[in-house]
Coordinates of N, CA and C in Angstrom, one line a residue:
M1 N 27.2 -29.1 -8.6 CA 26.3 -28.8 -9.6 C 24.9 -29.1 -9.1
R2 N 23.9 -28.3 -9.5 CA 22.6 -28.4 -9.0 C 21.8 -29.5 -9.8
A3 N 20.8 -30.1 -9.2 CA 19.9 -31.0 -9.9 C 19.1 -30.3 -11.0
F4 N 18.6 -29.1 -10.7 CA 17.8 -28.3 -11.6 C 18.6 -27.0 -11.8
P5 N 18.8 -26.6 -13.0 CA 19.4 -25.3 -13.2 C 18.4 -24.2 -12.9
S6 N 18.9 -23.0 -12.5 CA 18.0 -22.0 -12.1 C 17.2 -21.4 -13.2
S7 N 17.6 -21.7 -14.5 CA 16.8 -21.2 -15.6 C 15.7 -22.2 -16.0
C8 N 15.7 -23.3 -15.3 CA 14.6 -24.3 -15.7 C 13.3 -23.8 -15.1
P9 N 12.2 -23.8 -15.9 CA 11.0 -23.4 -15.4 C 10.4 -24.2 -14.3
C10 N 10.9 -25.5 -14.1 CA 10.3 -26.3 -13.1 C 11.0 -26.1 -11.8
F11 N 12.1 -25.4 -11.8 CA 12.8 -25.1 -10.5 C 12.0 -24.2 -9.6
M12 N 11.7 -24.7 -8.4 CA 10.9 -23.9 -7.5 C 11.7 -23.8 -6.2
K13 N 11.8 -22.6 -5.7 CA 12.5 -22.4 -4.4 C 11.6 -22.8 -3.3
Y14 N 10.3 -22.6 -3.3 CA 9.4 -22.9 -2.3 C 8.4 -23.9 -2.8
R15 N 7.9 -24.8 -2.0 CA 6.9 -25.7 -2.3 C 5.5 -25.1 -2.2
V16 N 4.6 -25.4 -3.0 CA 3.2 -24.9 -3.0 C 2.4 -26.0 -2.3
P17 N 1.7 -25.6 -1.2 CA 0.8 -26.6 -0.5 C -0.2 -27.2 -1.5
A18 N -0.5 -28.5 -1.3 CA -1.4 -29.2 -2.2 C -2.8 -28.6 -2.3
D19 N -3.3 -28.0 -1.2 CA -4.6 -27.4 -1.3 C -4.7 -26.1 -2.2
T20 N -3.6 -25.4 -2.2 CA -3.5 -24.2 -3.1 C -3.2 -24.5 -4.6
A21 N -2.7 -25.7 -4.8 CA -2.4 -26.1 -6.2 C -3.7 -26.4 -6.9
S22 N -4.7 -26.9 -6.2 CA -5.9 -27.3 -6.8 C -6.8 -26.1 -7.0
S23 N -6.7 -25.0 -6.3 CA -7.5 -23.8 -6.4 C -6.5 -22.7 -6.9
P24 N -6.6 -22.4 -8.2 CA -5.6 -21.5 -8.7 C -5.9 -20.0 -8.3
Q25 N -5.2 -19.5 -7.3 CA -5.4 -18.1 -6.9 C -4.1 -17.4 -7.2
T26 N -4.2 -16.3 -7.9 CA -3.0 -15.6 -8.3 C -2.5 -14.7 -7.1
L27 N -1.4 -14.2 -7.2 CA -0.8 -13.4 -6.1 C -1.7 -12.1 -5.9
P28 N -2.1 -11.4 -7.0 CA -3.0 -10.3 -6.7 C -4.3 -10.7 -5.9
T29 N -4.8 -11.9 -6.2 CA -6.0 -12.3 -5.5 C -5.7 -12.5 -4.1
R30 N -4.6 -13.2 -3.8 CA -4.3 -13.5 -2.4 C -4.0 -12.2 -1.6
V31 N -3.3 -11.2 -2.2 CA -3.1 -9.9 -1.6 C -4.4 -9.2 -1.3
A32 N -5.3 -9.2 -2.3 CA -6.5 -8.5 -2.1 C -7.4 -9.1 -1.0
L33 N -7.4 -10.4 -1.0 CA -8.2 -11.1 0.0 C -7.6 -10.8 1.4
W34 N -6.3 -10.8 1.5 CA -5.6 -10.5 2.8 C -6.0 -9.1 3.2
L35 N -5.9 -8.1 2.3 CA -6.2 -6.8 2.7 C -7.7 -6.6 3.1
L36 N -8.6 -7.3 2.4 CA -10.0 -7.2 2.8 C -10.4 -7.9 4.1
D37 N -9.6 -9.0 4.4 CA -9.9 -9.7 5.6 C -9.1 -9.1 6.8
N38 N -8.2 -8.2 6.6 CA -7.5 -7.6 7.7 C -8.4 -6.6 8.4
P39 N -8.6 -6.9 9.8 CA -9.6 -6.0 10.5 C -9.3 -4.6 10.5
R40 N -8.0 -4.2 10.5 CA -7.7 -2.8 10.6 C -7.7 -2.1 9.2
L41 N -7.3 -2.8 8.2 CA -7.3 -2.3 6.8 C -8.5 -2.4 6.0
G42 N -9.2 -3.5 6.2 CA -10.3 -3.9 5.3 C -11.5 -3.0 5.2
Q43 N -11.7 -2.1 6.1 CA -12.8 -1.2 6.1 C -12.5 0.2 5.4
A44 N -11.3 0.5 5.2 CA -10.9 1.8 4.6 C -11.3 1.8 3.1
P45 N -12.0 2.8 2.7 CA -12.4 2.9 1.3 C -11.2 2.8 0.3
S46 N -10.1 3.4 0.6 CA -8.9 3.4 -0.3 C -8.4 2.0 -0.4
V47 N -8.4 1.2 0.7 CA -8.0 -0.2 0.6 C -9.0 -1.0 -0.2
K48 N -10.3 -0.8 0.0 CA -11.3 -1.5 -0.8 C -11.1 -1.2 -2.3
R49 N -10.9 0.0 -2.6 CA -10.7 0.4 -4.0 C -9.4 -0.3 -4.6
F50 N -8.4 -0.3 -3.9 CA -7.1 -1.0 -4.3 C -7.3 -2.5 -4.4
A51 N -8.0 -3.1 -3.5 CA -8.3 -4.5 -3.5 C -9.2 -4.8 -4.7
G52 N -10.2 -4.0 -5.0 CA -11.0 -4.2 -6.1 C -10.2 -4.1 -7.5
Q53 N -9.2 -3.2 -7.5 CA -8.4 -3.2 -8.7 C -7.6 -4.5 -8.9
L54 N -7.1 -5.0 -7.7 CA -6.3 -6.2 -7.8 C -7.2 -7.4 -8.2
L55 N -8.5 -7.4 -7.8 CA -9.4 -8.5 -8.1 C -9.9 -8.5 -9.5
K56 N -9.9 -7.4 -10.1 CA -10.6 -7.2 -11.4 C -10.1 -8.2 -12.5
Q57 N -8.8 -8.3 -12.8 CA -8.3 -9.1 -13.8 C -8.4 -10.6 -13.5
P58 N -8.1 -11.1 -12.2 CA -8.3 -12.5 -12.0 C -9.8 -12.9 -12.1
A59 N -10.7 -12.0 -11.7 CA -12.1 -12.3 -11.8 C -12.5 -12.5 -13.3
R60 N -12.0 -11.6 -14.2 CA -12.2 -11.7 -15.6 C -11.7 -13.1 -16.1
E61 N -10.6 -13.6 -15.5 CA -9.9 -14.8 -16.0 C -10.6 -16.0 -15.4
G62 N -11.6 -15.8 -14.5 CA -12.4 -17.0 -14.0 C -11.9 -17.5 -12.7
V63 N -11.2 -16.8 -11.9 CA -10.8 -17.2 -10.6 C -12.0 -17.0 -9.7
V64 N -12.5 -18.1 -9.2 CA -13.8 -18.0 -8.4 C -13.8 -17.2 -7.2
A65 N -12.7 -17.3 -6.4 CA -12.6 -16.5 -5.2 C -12.6 -15.0 -5.5
A66 N -11.9 -14.6 -6.6 CA -11.9 -13.2 -7.0 C -13.3 -12.7 -7.5
Q67 N -14.0 -13.6 -8.2 CA -15.4 -13.3 -8.7 C -16.3 -13.1 -7.5
S68 N -16.2 -14.0 -6.5 CA -17.0 -13.9 -5.4 C -16.8 -12.6 -4.6
R69 N -15.6 -12.3 -4.2 CA -15.2 -11.2 -3.4 C -15.5 -9.9 -4.1
L70 N -15.1 -9.8 -5.4 CA -15.4 -8.6 -6.2 C -16.9 -8.4 -6.3
G71 N -17.6 -9.4 -6.6 CA -19.1 -9.3 -6.7 C -19.7 -8.8 -5.4
Q72 N -19.2 -9.3 -4.3 CA -19.8 -8.8 -3.0 C -19.5 -7.4 -2.8
M73 N -18.2 -7.0 -3.1 CA -17.8 -5.6 -3.0 C -18.7 -4.6 -3.9
L74 N -18.9 -5.0 -5.1 CA -19.6 -4.2 -6.0 C -21.1 -4.1 -5.6
C75 N -21.7 -5.1 -5.1 CA -23.1 -5.1 -4.7 C -23.3 -4.3 -3.4
R76 N -22.3 -4.4 -2.5 CA -22.4 -3.8 -1.1 C -22.0 -2.3 -1.1
D77 N -20.9 -2.0 -1.8 CA -20.2 -0.8 -1.5 C -20.4 0.2 -2.6
C78 N -20.9 -0.2 -3.8 CA -21.0 0.8 -4.9 C -22.4 1.3 -5.0
G79 N -22.5 2.6 -5.4 CA -23.8 3.3 -5.4 C -24.5 3.3 -6.7
N80 N -23.9 2.9 -7.8 CA -24.6 3.0 -9.0 C -25.1 1.6 -9.5
Q81 N -26.1 1.7 -10.4 CA -26.7 0.4 -10.8 C -25.8 -0.4 -11.7
R82 N -25.0 0.2 -12.5 CA -24.1 -0.5 -13.4 C -23.2 -1.4 -12.6
D83 N -22.5 -0.9 -11.6 CA -21.6 -1.7 -10.7 C -22.4 -2.8 -10.0
R84 N -23.6 -2.5 -9.6 CA -24.4 -3.6 -8.9 C -24.7 -4.7 -9.9
R85 N -25.1 -4.3 -11.1 CA -25.4 -5.3 -12.1 C -24.1 -6.2 -12.4
I86 N -23.0 -5.6 -12.5 CA -21.8 -6.3 -12.7 C -21.5 -7.2 -11.5
G87 N -21.7 -6.7 -10.3 CA -21.5 -7.5 -9.1 C -22.4 -8.7 -9.0
L88 N -23.7 -8.5 -9.4 CA -24.6 -9.7 -9.4 C -24.1 -10.7 -10.4
D89 N -23.6 -10.3 -11.6 CA -23.1 -11.2 -12.6 C -21.9 -12.0 -12.1
M90 N -21.0 -11.3 -11.4 CA -19.9 -12.0 -10.8 C -20.3 -13.0 -9.8
L91 N -21.3 -12.6 -8.9 CA -21.7 -13.5 -7.9 C -22.4 -14.7 -8.5
R92 N -23.2 -14.5 -9.6 CA -23.8 -15.7 -10.3 C -22.7 -16.6 -10.8
Q93 N -21.7 -16.1 -11.4 CA -20.6 -17.0 -12.0 C -20.0 -17.8 -10.8
A94 N -19.6 -17.1 -9.7 CA -19.0 -17.7 -8.6 C -19.9 -18.8 -8.0
A95 N -21.2 -18.4 -7.9 CA -22.2 -19.4 -7.3 C -22.3 -20.6 -8.1
R96 N -22.4 -20.4 -9.5 CA -22.4 -21.6 -10.4 C -21.2 -22.5 -10.2
A97 N -20.1 -21.9 -9.9 CA -18.8 -22.7 -9.7 C -18.8 -23.4 -8.4
G98 N -19.8 -23.1 -7.5 CA -19.8 -23.8 -6.3 C -19.4 -23.0 -5.0
D99 N -19.1 -21.7 -5.2 CA -18.6 -20.9 -4.0 C -19.8 -20.6 -3.1
R100 N -19.6 -21.1 -1.9 CA -20.7 -21.0 -0.9 C -21.0 -19.6 -0.5
R101 N -20.0 -18.8 -0.3 CA -20.2 -17.4 0.1 C -21.0 -16.6 -1.0
A102 N -20.6 -16.9 -2.3 CA -21.3 -16.3 -3.3 C -22.8 -16.7 -3.4
Q103 N -23.0 -18.0 -3.2 CA -24.4 -18.5 -3.2 C -25.2 -17.8 -2.1
L104 N -24.7 -17.7 -0.9 CA -25.4 -17.1 0.3 C -25.7 -15.6 0.0
E105 N -24.6 -14.9 -0.5 CA -24.8 -13.5 -0.8 C -25.8 -13.2 -1.9
L106 N -25.7 -14.1 -3.0 CA -26.7 -13.9 -4.1 C -28.1 -14.2 -3.6
S107 N -28.3 -15.2 -2.8 CA -29.7 -15.4 -2.3 C -30.2 -14.3 -1.4
R108 N -29.3 -13.7 -0.6 CA -29.6 -12.6 0.2 C -30.0 -11.4 -0.6
L109 N -29.2 -11.1 -1.6 CA -29.5 -10.0 -2.5 C -30.8 -10.2 -3.3
L110 N -31.0 -11.4 -3.8 CA -32.2 -11.6 -4.6 C -33.4 -11.6 -3.8
S111 N -33.3 -12.0 -2.6 CA -34.5 -12.1 -1.7 C -34.9 -10.7 -1.3
S112 N -34.0 -9.7 -1.3 CA -34.3 -8.4 -0.9 C -34.8 -7.5 -2.0
L113 N -34.7 -8.0 -3.3 CA -35.3 -7.2 -4.4 C -36.8 -7.2 -4.4
P114 N -37.4 -6.1 -4.8 CA -38.8 -6.0 -4.8 C -39.4 -7.0 -5.8
Q115 N -40.5 -7.6 -5.5 CA -41.1 -8.6 -6.4 C -42.1 -7.8 -7.3
H116 N -42.1 -8.1 -8.6 CA -43.1 -7.5 -9.5 C -44.2 -8.4 -9.7
P117 N -45.5 -7.9 -9.7 CA -46.6 -8.8 -9.8 C -46.8 -9.4 -11.2

């Protein structure tokens, strides 16, 4: 007889490393980040589009890594103002949460905007 029945929600087949338990990243977030960081796949427009779809829901739910990466993608790769505005908002949220990548990208983007007198 097992110590934990398989129907028990606390039964886990694999252990989760301690560092990932503190930063809640969902499976779609991890897959999207892997795709974007892959040197061969990450530059293809279809892969970026798919990764963006994977990141959308976790970013809405407040996953900082998803907000940061989706914000970067929207600001860099999208051509319309609406997407850029949404991307800046995502970067602001991730930067407030302490994401260094988002802070650097946000400062780079804001410094390149034209100054109004």
